[in-house]
Short mmCIF file of C-alpha atoms in Angstrom, two decimals:
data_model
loop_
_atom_site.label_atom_id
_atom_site.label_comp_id
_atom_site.label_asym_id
_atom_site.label_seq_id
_atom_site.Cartn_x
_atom_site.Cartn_y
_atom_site.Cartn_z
CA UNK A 32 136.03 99.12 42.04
CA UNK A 33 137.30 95.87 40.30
CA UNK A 34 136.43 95.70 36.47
CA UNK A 35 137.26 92.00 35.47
CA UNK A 36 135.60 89.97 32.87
CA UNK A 37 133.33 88.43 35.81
CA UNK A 38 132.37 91.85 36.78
CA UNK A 39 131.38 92.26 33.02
CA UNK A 40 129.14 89.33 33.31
CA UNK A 41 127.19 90.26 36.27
CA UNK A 42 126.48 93.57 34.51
CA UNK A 43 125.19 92.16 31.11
CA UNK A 44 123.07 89.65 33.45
CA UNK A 45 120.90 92.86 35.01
CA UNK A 46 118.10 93.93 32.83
CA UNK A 47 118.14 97.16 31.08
CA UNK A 48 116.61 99.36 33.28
CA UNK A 49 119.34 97.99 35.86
CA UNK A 50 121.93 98.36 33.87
CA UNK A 51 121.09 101.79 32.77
CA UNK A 52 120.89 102.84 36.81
CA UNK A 53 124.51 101.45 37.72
CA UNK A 54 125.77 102.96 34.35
CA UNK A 55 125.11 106.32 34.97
CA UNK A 56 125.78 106.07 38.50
CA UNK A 57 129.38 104.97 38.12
CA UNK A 58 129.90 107.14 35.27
CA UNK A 59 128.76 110.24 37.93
CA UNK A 60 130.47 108.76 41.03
CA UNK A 61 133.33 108.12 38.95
CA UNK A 62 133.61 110.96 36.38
CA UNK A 63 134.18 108.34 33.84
CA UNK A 64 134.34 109.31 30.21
CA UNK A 65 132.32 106.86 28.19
CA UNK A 66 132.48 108.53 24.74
CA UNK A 67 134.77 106.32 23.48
CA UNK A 68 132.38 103.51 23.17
CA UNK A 69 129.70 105.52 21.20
CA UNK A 70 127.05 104.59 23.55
CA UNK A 71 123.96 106.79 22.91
CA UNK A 72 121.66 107.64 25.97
CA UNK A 73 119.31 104.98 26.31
CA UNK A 74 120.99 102.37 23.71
CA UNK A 75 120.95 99.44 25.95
CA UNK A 76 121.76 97.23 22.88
CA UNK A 77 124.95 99.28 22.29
CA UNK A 78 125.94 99.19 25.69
CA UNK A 79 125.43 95.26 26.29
CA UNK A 80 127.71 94.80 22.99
CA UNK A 81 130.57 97.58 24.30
CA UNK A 82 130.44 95.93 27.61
CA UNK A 83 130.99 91.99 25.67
CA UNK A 84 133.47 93.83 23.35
CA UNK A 85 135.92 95.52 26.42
CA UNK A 86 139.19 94.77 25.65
CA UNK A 87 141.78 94.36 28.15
CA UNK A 88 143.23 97.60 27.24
CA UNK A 89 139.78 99.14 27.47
CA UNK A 90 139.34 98.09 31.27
CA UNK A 91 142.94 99.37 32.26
CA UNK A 92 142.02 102.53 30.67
CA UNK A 93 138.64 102.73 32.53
CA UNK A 94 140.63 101.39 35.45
CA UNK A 95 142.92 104.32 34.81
CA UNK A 96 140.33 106.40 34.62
CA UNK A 97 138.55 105.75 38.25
CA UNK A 98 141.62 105.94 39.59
CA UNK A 99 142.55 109.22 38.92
CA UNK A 100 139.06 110.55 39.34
CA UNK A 101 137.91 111.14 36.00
#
């Protein structure tokens, strides 16, 4: 999985129900821990803005993250 500020942009173009669906999918696949961006279940608004507000340090750590399976 590539997480690159294209990536990014294809995911805030999906609508919310979309967006929800490949969320929590990736986050289950992937065992990713998304607690760190204080995303409530269901606050599409929230995610949209942690998504726009990744920093590059954010998507090496979520990088880091996939990679080692959690």
């Amino acid at each position: 999985m590539q997480l690159d500020r294209k990536s990014l942009n294809r995911l805030l173009s999906l609508n919310d129900r979309q967006l929800q669906l490949i969320i929590e999918k990736l986050a289950s696949e992937y065992g990713l821990d998304l607690s760190r961006f204080q995303v409530r279940p269901g606050d599409m608004e929230s995610l949209r803005n942690a998504i726009r507000n990744a920093s590059d340090s954010d998507l090496l750590e979520l990088g880091r993250q996939i990679q080692n399976g959690r």
